[in-house]
Amino acid sequence: RLRDQLSQDKSHHLKNGRFCNPWPSFVEVPLTKFHHHLLTRDTTPAQQSIAEGRAPPVVPLNRALVDAHTGNLQLTWLGHSSLLIQLDYAKILCDPIFSNRCSPVQWLGPKRYTEAPCQVEDLPKGIDFLVLSHNHHDHMDWDTLRKIAARYPGIQVFAPLGNGPILKAAGFAFVNLMDWWQETSTPMLGKDGHFQYKFSCTPAQHITSRGLFDHNKTLWCSWVIEGPYKRRVFFSGDTAYSSTPSNGAVCPAFRQIGEVYGPIELAALAVGGYGPEEFFCGVNSKPEHAVRIHEDIGARISVPIHWGTFMLTSEPVDEPAERFVREMRARGHDSAFTVLSIGETMTVDSQVG
């Protein structure tokens, strides 16, 4: 099987214990050049768009939907890359952050320009699984993790390799650390009996660090989550598709994901954090590349995420979703996407059984 062959490829493991992007589609920006950009960057387009009121709206959670256990496939966008997915009776949190800043401290660092639609205490009483894509502070927020571990002591966590120490320190008791192309099946007891869920750790093109000296010491990934009715959800986490300027290479992992796990019923695709593209498109998808990922994985419906919350890069804050919609329509996917307000829930009408 293709997945068995792919799982034997460890080219993303380096001899020094760190990880890498093993494809020509990744071109790393020299650290000196990147640090110079951070010191001199012009965030005027982003700041101006915020001042003009172009940030996405924030709506209250629909309690009837998020609290329900109906067996529907639902996705609630909680801002940035934070999601509450309801898949065949299970409730799954992805990359949650409810803090005011995505930073090691709350007195410095990128601050929200849109409010969180809720806090941990406002989430449904029963959260079954927590899925994490990588350790950057905007995806693995320390305060949020500690509160989730305290409120849901029995929650099962799925994360890429290397993240065990921080998750144990946050208080999680049930942690599954996984490598690319590794699968883990886990049962869940529902009102109608036992249900089986499969979590597949799939590749992404990105990097990791939480400090100055831990560059790529932990792995990054995307996820395919399959419920008992065989509906599959794809969560991109943070990923790129092709570096800019490019040698023409694209990340082959997404076509492979489509071959192994497609078709995908619902995909949450990162579309923001790319400006200027010469610095960030090696690690964050621009919207047009997110559309290619939608096509490669064989998604039926895709939702743009990783935008509209923190000013991490220079593009206008409404541009990622607008470019994503424009490209989806240009490539004939007029009915294959939904752009959500922060806090909004969508229900996917799909065949089960």
CSV table of C-alpha atoms in Angstrom, one decimal:
chain,number,residue,atom,x,y,z
A,1,ARG,CA,0.0,0.0,0.0
A,2,LEU,CA,1.1,3.6,-0.7
A,3,ARG,CA,0.8,4.7,2.9
A,4,ASP,CA,3.0,1.8,4.1
A,5,GLN,CA,5.7,2.9,1.6
A,6,LEU,CA,5.4,6.6,2.6
A,7,SER,CA,5.6,5.8,6.3
A,8,GLN,CA,8.9,4.1,5.8
A,9,ASP,CA,10.4,7.3,4.3
A,10,LYS,CA,12.2,9.1,7.2
A,11,SER,CA,13.9,11.8,5.0
A,12,HIS,CA,12.3,14.5,7.2
A,13,HIS,CA,14.4,13.2,10.2
A,14,LEU,CA,17.8,14.6,10.5
A,15,LYS,CA,20.7,12.9,12.2
A,16,ASN,CA,20.9,15.6,14.9
A,17,GLY,CA,17.4,14.7,16.0
A,18,ARG,CA,15.8,17.7,14.4
A,19,PHE,CA,13.3,17.7,11.5
A,20,CYS,CA,13.3,19.2,8.0
A,21,ASN,CA,11.1,19.7,4.9
A,22,PRO,CA,12.6,17.1,2.5
A,23,TRP,CA,11.2,18.5,-0.8
A,24,PRO,CA,12.6,21.0,-3.4
A,25,SER,CA,9.4,23.0,-2.8
A,26,PHE,CA,10.9,24.3,0.4
A,27,VAL,CA,13.6,27.0,0.1
A,28,GLU,CA,14.6,28.4,3.5
A,29,VAL,CA,15.1,32.1,3.9
A,30,PRO,CA,18.5,32.8,5.6
A,31,LEU,CA,18.0,33.7,9.3
A,32,THR,CA,19.9,37.0,8.9
A,33,LYS,CA,17.7,38.1,6.1
A,34,PHE,CA,14.6,37.0,7.9
A,35,HIS,CA,15.5,38.8,11.1
A,36,HIS,CA,16.3,42.0,9.1
A,37,HIS,CA,12.9,41.8,7.6
A,38,LEU,CA,11.2,41.5,11.1
A,39,LEU,CA,13.1,44.6,12.2
A,40,THR,CA,12.2,46.7,9.1
A,41,ARG,CA,8.9,45.3,7.8
A,42,ASP,CA,6.1,47.6,6.8
A,43,THR,CA,2.8,46.4,8.3
A,44,THR,CA,0.9,49.5,7.0
A,45,PRO,CA,-1.4,47.4,4.7
A,46,ALA,CA,-2.5,45.2,7.6
A,47,GLN,CA,-2.9,48.1,10.0
A,48,GLN,CA,-4.8,50.2,7.5
A,49,SER,CA,-7.3,47.4,6.7
A,50,ILE,CA,-7.9,46.9,10.5
A,51,ALA,CA,-8.6,50.7,10.9
A,52,GLU,CA,-11.0,50.5,7.9
A,53,GLY,CA,-13.0,47.8,9.7
A,54,ARG,CA,-12.2,45.0,7.2
A,55,ALA,CA,-11.6,42.3,9.8
A,56,PRO,CA,-14.0,39.4,9.8
A,57,PRO,CA,-17.1,39.7,12.0
A,58,VAL,CA,-17.3,37.8,15.3
A,59,VAL,CA,-20.6,36.2,16.2
A,60,PRO,CA,-21.7,34.4,19.4
A,61,LEU,CA,-21.5,30.6,19.5
A,62,ASN,CA,-24.7,28.9,18.4
A,63,ARG,CA,-25.2,26.9,21.6
A,64,ALA,CA,-27.9,24.6,20.1
A,65,LEU,CA,-25.4,23.5,17.4
A,66,VAL,CA,-22.1,23.3,19.4
A,67,ASP,CA,-23.7,21.5,22.3
A,68,ALA,CA,-25.6,19.0,20.2
A,69,HIS,CA,-24.7,15.3,19.8
A,70,THR,CA,-26.6,14.6,16.6
A,71,GLY,CA,-24.0,12.7,14.5
A,72,ASN,CA,-23.8,15.6,12.1
A,73,LEU,CA,-20.5,16.8,10.6
A,74,GLN,CA,-20.1,20.4,11.8
A,75,LEU,CA,-17.2,22.9,12.0
A,76,THR,CA,-17.1,26.0,14.1
A,77,TRP,CA,-14.3,28.6,13.3
A,78,LEU,CA,-13.0,29.9,16.6
A,79,GLY,CA,-10.6,32.4,14.9
A,80,HIS,CA,-7.1,32.0,13.4
A,81,SER,CA,-6.6,28.2,13.1
A,82,SER,CA,-8.8,27.2,16.1
A,83,LEU,CA,-11.6,24.9,15.3
A,84,LEU,CA,-14.3,22.9,17.0
A,85,ILE,CA,-15.2,20.0,14.8
A,86,GLN,CA,-18.2,17.7,15.5
A,87,LEU,CA,-17.7,14.4,13.6
A,88,ASP,CA,-20.2,11.6,14.1
A,89,TYR,CA,-20.8,12.2,17.9
A,90,ALA,CA,-17.2,13.2,18.8
A,91,LYS,CA,-16.2,16.8,19.6
A,92,ILE,CA,-12.7,17.7,18.4
A,93,LEU,CA,-10.7,20.8,19.2
A,94,CYS,CA,-7.9,21.8,16.7
A,95,ASP,CA,-5.1,24.3,17.6
A,96,PRO,CA,-7.1,26.3,20.1
A,97,ILE,CA,-5.9,29.7,21.3
A,98,PHE,CA,-8.1,32.0,23.4
A,99,SER,CA,-5.4,34.2,24.8
A,100,ASN,CA,-5.2,37.9,23.9
A,101,ARG,CA,-1.7,37.5,22.5
A,102,CYS,CA,0.0,34.6,20.7
A,103,SER,CA,3.3,34.9,22.6
A,104,PRO,CA,5.2,33.4,25.5
A,105,VAL,CA,4.0,36.3,27.6
A,106,GLN,CA,0.8,38.3,27.6
A,107,TRP,CA,2.4,41.7,27.9
A,108,LEU,CA,4.2,41.5,24.6
A,109,GLY,CA,3.7,40.0,21.2
A,110,PRO,CA,1.1,39.9,18.4
A,111,LYS,CA,-2.3,41.0,19.9
A,112,ARG,CA,-5.8,40.0,18.7
A,113,TYR,CA,-7.6,42.5,16.5
A,114,THR,CA,-10.7,40.4,16.6
A,115,GLU,CA,-12.1,39.0,19.9
A,116,ALA,CA,-12.2,35.4,20.7
A,117,PRO,CA,-15.8,34.1,20.3
A,118,CYS,CA,-15.5,32.2,23.6
A,119,GLN,CA,-13.2,31.0,26.3
A,120,VAL,CA,-12.4,27.5,27.4
A,121,GLU,CA,-15.1,27.6,30.1
A,122,ASP,CA,-17.7,28.4,27.3
A,123,LEU,CA,-16.9,25.3,25.3
A,124,PRO,CA,-19.2,22.3,25.3
A,125,LYS,CA,-19.0,20.1,28.4
A,126,GLY,CA,-17.7,17.1,26.5
A,127,ILE,CA,-14.6,17.6,24.3
A,128,ASP,CA,-13.3,14.2,23.3
A,129,PHE,CA,-10.1,14.9,21.4
A,130,LEU,CA,-7.5,17.7,21.0
A,131,VAL,CA,-5.5,17.8,17.8
A,132,LEU,CA,-2.4,19.9,17.5
A,133,SER,CA,-0.4,20.7,14.3
A,134,HIS,CA,2.8,22.2,15.7
A,135,ASN,CA,4.3,24.2,18.5
A,136,HIS,CA,4.2,27.8,17.4
A,137,HIS,CA,2.6,30.0,20.0
A,138,ASP,CA,-0.4,30.9,17.7
A,139,HIS,CA,-1.2,27.1,17.5
A,140,MET,CA,0.0,25.7,20.8
A,141,ASP,CA,-0.9,28.4,23.4
A,142,TRP,CA,0.3,27.6,26.9
A,143,ASP,CA,-2.5,29.2,28.9
A,144,THR,CA,-5.1,27.7,26.7
A,145,LEU,CA,-3.6,24.3,26.9
A,146,ARG,CA,-3.4,24.4,30.7
A,147,LYS,CA,-7.1,25.4,31.0
A,148,ILE,CA,-8.2,22.7,28.6
A,149,ALA,CA,-6.2,20.0,30.5
A,150,ALA,CA,-7.8,21.2,33.7
A,151,ARG,CA,-11.4,21.2,32.4
A,152,TYR,CA,-11.1,18.0,30.4
A,153,PRO,CA,-8.8,15.6,32.3
A,154,GLY,CA,-9.8,12.6,30.2
A,155,ILE,CA,-9.2,14.3,26.8
A,156,GLN,CA,-7.0,12.5,24.3
A,157,VAL,CA,-4.4,14.6,22.6
A,158,PHE,CA,-2.9,14.0,19.2
A,159,ALA,CA,0.3,15.9,18.3
A,160,PRO,CA,3.4,15.5,16.1
A,161,LEU,CA,6.7,14.1,17.5
A,162,GLY,CA,8.7,16.0,20.1
A,163,ASN,CA,5.8,17.7,21.9
A,164,GLY,CA,5.4,15.3,24.8
A,165,PRO,CA,7.2,17.4,27.4
A,166,ILE,CA,5.1,20.6,27.0
A,167,LEU,CA,1.9,18.6,26.8
A,168,LYS,CA,2.7,16.6,29.9
A,169,ALA,CA,3.7,19.9,31.7
A,170,ALA,CA,0.4,21.4,30.7
A,171,GLY,CA,-1.4,18.6,32.5
A,172,PHE,CA,-2.5,16.2,29.8
A,173,ALA,CA,-2.6,12.5,30.8
A,174,PHE,CA,-3.4,10.9,27.4
A,175,VAL,CA,-1.0,12.0,24.7
A,176,ASN,CA,-0.4,10.4,21.3
A,177,LEU,CA,2.8,11.6,19.6
A,178,MET,CA,2.9,10.7,15.9
A,179,ASP,CA,5.1,10.8,12.9
A,180,TRP,CA,4.1,11.5,9.3
A,181,TRP,CA,1.9,8.8,7.8
A,182,GLN,CA,1.3,7.2,11.2
A,183,GLU,CA,-2.3,6.3,12.0
A,184,THR,CA,-3.9,5.7,15.4
A,185,SER,CA,-7.4,4.4,15.9
A,186,THR,CA,-9.2,5.0,19.2
A,187,PRO,CA,-12.7,4.0,20.4
A,188,MET,CA,-15.2,6.4,21.9
A,189,LEU,CA,-18.3,5.4,23.9
A,190,GLY,CA,-21.4,7.1,22.6
A,191,LYS,CA,-25.1,6.9,23.4
A,192,ASP,CA,-25.5,4.3,20.7
A,193,GLY,CA,-22.5,2.2,21.6
A,194,HIS,CA,-18.8,2.3,20.7
A,195,PHE,CA,-17.5,4.3,17.8
A,196,GLN,CA,-14.0,4.1,16.2
A,197,TYR,CA,-12.1,7.2,15.2
A,198,LYS,CA,-8.9,7.2,13.1
A,199,PHE,CA,-6.3,10.0,13.4
A,200,SER,CA,-3.8,10.1,10.6
A,201,CYS,CA,-0.7,12.3,11.0
A,202,THR,CA,0.1,13.7,7.5
A,203,PRO,CA,2.9,15.9,6.2
A,204,ALA,CA,2.9,19.7,6.0
A,205,GLN,CA,5.6,22.1,4.8
A,206,HIS,CA,6.4,24.3,7.7
A,207,ILE,CA,8.9,24.9,10.6
A,208,THR,CA,8.8,24.9,14.4
A,209,SER,CA,10.2,26.7,17.4
A,210,ARG,CA,9.1,28.3,20.7
A,211,GLY,CA,12.3,30.0,21.5
A,212,LEU,CA,15.7,31.0,20.0
A,213,PHE,CA,17.5,27.6,20.2
A,214,ASP,CA,14.9,24.9,19.4
A,215,HIS,CA,14.5,25.4,15.6
A,216,ASN,CA,12.8,22.3,14.2
A,217,LYS,CA,13.4,20.2,17.3
A,218,THR,CA,9.7,19.2,17.1
A,219,LEU,CA,7.8,18.0,14.1
A,220,TRP,CA,4.9,19.8,12.3
A,221,CYS,CA,2.0,18.1,10.5
A,222,SER,CA,-1.5,18.2,9.0
A,223,TRP,CA,-4.2,15.8,10.0
A,224,VAL,CA,-6.8,13.5,8.5
A,225,ILE,CA,-9.6,12.6,10.9
A,226,GLU,CA,-12.0,9.8,10.1
A,227,GLY,CA,-15.2,9.0,11.9
A,228,PRO,CA,-17.1,5.7,12.2
A,229,TYR,CA,-19.2,6.6,9.1
A,230,LYS,CA,-16.0,7.0,7.1
A,231,ARG,CA,-16.3,10.7,6.6
A,232,ARG,CA,-12.9,12.4,6.6
A,233,VAL,CA,-11.9,15.9,7.7
A,234,PHE,CA,-8.6,17.4,6.7
A,235,PHE,CA,-6.9,20.0,9.0
A,236,SER,CA,-3.9,21.7,7.3
A,237,GLY,CA,-2.4,23.3,10.4
A,238,ASP,CA,0.2,25.7,9.0
A,239,THR,CA,1.6,24.7,5.7
A,240,ALA,CA,3.1,26.0,2.5
A,241,TYR,CA,2.7,24.5,-1.0
A,242,SER,CA,5.6,26.1,-2.9
A,243,SER,CA,8.3,28.7,-2.0
A,244,THR,CA,8.3,32.1,-3.7
A,245,PRO,CA,10.4,32.9,-5.6
A,246,SER,CA,10.0,29.3,-6.8
A,247,ASN,CA,11.9,26.7,-8.8
A,248,GLY,CA,8.6,25.5,-9.9
A,249,ALA,CA,8.4,22.6,-7.4
A,250,VAL,CA,5.3,22.0,-5.4
A,251,CYS,CA,5.0,20.0,-2.2
A,252,PRO,CA,4.1,16.5,-3.3
A,253,ALA,CA,2.6,15.5,0.1
A,254,PHE,CA,-0.9,16.8,-0.6
A,255,ARG,CA,-1.4,14.8,-3.8
A,256,GLN,CA,-0.2,11.8,-1.8
A,257,ILE,CA,-2.7,12.6,1.0
A,258,GLY,CA,-5.4,12.7,-1.7
A,259,GLU,CA,-4.3,9.3,-3.0
A,260,VAL,CA,-4.2,7.7,0.4
A,261,TYR,CA,-7.2,9.3,2.1
A,262,GLY,CA,-9.3,11.1,-0.6
A,263,PRO,CA,-12.0,12.0,-1.1
A,264,ILE,CA,-12.1,14.4,1.9
A,265,GLU,CA,-15.5,15.5,3.0
A,266,LEU,CA,-14.4,18.8,4.6
A,267,ALA,CA,-11.0,20.6,4.7
A,268,ALA,CA,-9.8,23.5,6.8
A,269,LEU,CA,-7.0,25.2,4.8
A,270,ALA,CA,-4.6,27.8,6.0
A,271,VAL,CA,-4.7,30.8,3.7
A,272,GLY,CA,-3.0,33.7,5.5
A,273,GLY,CA,0.4,34.7,6.9
A,274,TYR,CA,2.1,35.0,3.5
A,275,GLY,CA,3.1,38.7,3.1
A,276,PRO,CA,5.6,39.5,1.8
A,277,GLU,CA,5.6,36.3,-0.2
A,278,GLU,CA,9.3,36.2,-0.7
A,279,PHE,CA,9.8,35.6,3.1
A,280,PHE,CA,6.8,33.5,4.0
A,281,CYS,CA,5.5,31.4,1.1
A,282,GLY,CA,8.0,28.7,2.0
A,283,VAL,CA,6.2,28.1,5.2
A,284,ASN,CA,2.7,29.6,4.8
A,285,SER,CA,0.3,29.0,1.8
A,286,LYS,CA,-0.8,32.0,-0.1
A,287,PRO,CA,-4.5,31.7,-1.0
A,288,GLU,CA,-4.0,30.5,-4.6
A,289,HIS,CA,-1.8,27.7,-3.2
A,290,ALA,CA,-4.5,26.7,-0.7
A,291,VAL,CA,-6.8,26.1,-3.7
A,292,ARG,CA,-4.2,23.7,-5.2
A,293,ILE,CA,-4.2,21.9,-1.9
A,294,HIS,CA,-8.0,21.7,-2.0
A,295,GLU,CA,-7.6,20.0,-5.4
A,296,ASP,CA,-4.7,17.8,-4.5
A,297,ILE,CA,-6.4,16.2,-1.5
A,298,GLY,CA,-9.7,15.8,-3.2
A,299,ALA,CA,-11.8,18.0,-0.9
A,300,ARG,CA,-15.5,18.4,-1.4
A,301,ILE,CA,-15.8,21.5,0.7
A,302,SER,CA,-13.0,23.8,2.1
A,303,VAL,CA,-13.0,26.5,4.7
A,304,PRO,CA,-10.2,29.1,4.9
A,305,ILE,CA,-8.5,29.5,8.2
A,306,HIS,CA,-5.3,31.0,9.6
A,307,TRP,CA,-6.4,34.6,9.0
A,308,GLY,CA,-8.5,37.4,10.5
A,309,THR,CA,-7.2,37.2,14.1
A,310,PHE,CA,-3.5,38.1,14.7
A,311,MET,CA,-1.5,40.5,12.6
A,312,LEU,CA,1.5,38.2,12.0
A,313,THR,CA,2.4,39.4,8.5
A,314,SER,CA,1.8,42.4,6.3
A,315,GLU,CA,-1.1,41.6,3.9
A,316,PRO,CA,-4.5,43.3,4.4
A,317,VAL,CA,-6.5,41.3,6.9
A,318,ASP,CA,-9.4,40.6,4.6
A,319,GLU,CA,-7.2,39.7,1.6
A,320,PRO,CA,-6.5,36.0,2.3
A,321,ALA,CA,-10.2,35.0,2.2
A,322,GLU,CA,-11.0,37.3,-0.7
A,323,ARG,CA,-8.1,35.9,-2.8
A,324,PHE,CA,-9.1,32.3,-1.8
A,325,VAL,CA,-12.7,32.9,-2.9
A,326,ARG,CA,-11.6,34.5,-6.2
A,327,GLU,CA,-9.3,31.6,-7.0
A,328,MET,CA,-11.8,28.9,-6.1
A,329,ARG,CA,-14.3,30.5,-8.4
A,330,ALA,CA,-11.7,31.0,-11.2
A,331,ARG,CA,-10.9,27.3,-11.1
A,332,GLY,CA,-14.6,26.1,-11.1
A,333,HIS,CA,-15.1,25.4,-7.5
A,334,ASP,CA,-18.1,27.8,-7.0
A,335,SER,CA,-20.0,25.6,-4.5
A,336,ALA,CA,-17.0,24.0,-2.9
A,337,PHE,CA,-16.1,26.6,-0.2
A,338,THR,CA,-17.6,28.4,2.8
A,339,VAL,CA,-16.1,31.5,4.4
A,340,LEU,CA,-17.2,31.7,8.1
A,341,SER,CA,-17.5,34.5,10.5
A,342,ILE,CA,-15.5,33.9,13.7
A,343,GLY,CA,-17.7,31.9,16.0
A,344,GLU,CA,-19.9,30.7,13.2
A,345,THR,CA,-20.8,27.0,12.8
A,346,MET,CA,-21.4,25.2,9.4
A,347,THR,CA,-23.1,21.9,9.0
A,348,VAL,CA,-22.1,19.7,6.1
A,349,ASP,CA,-24.8,17.9,4.3
A,350,SER,CA,-23.3,14.5,3.4
A,351,GLN,CA,-24.2,10.9,2.9
A,352,VAL,CA,-23.4,8.6,5.8
A,353,GLY,CA,-23.4,4.9,6.3
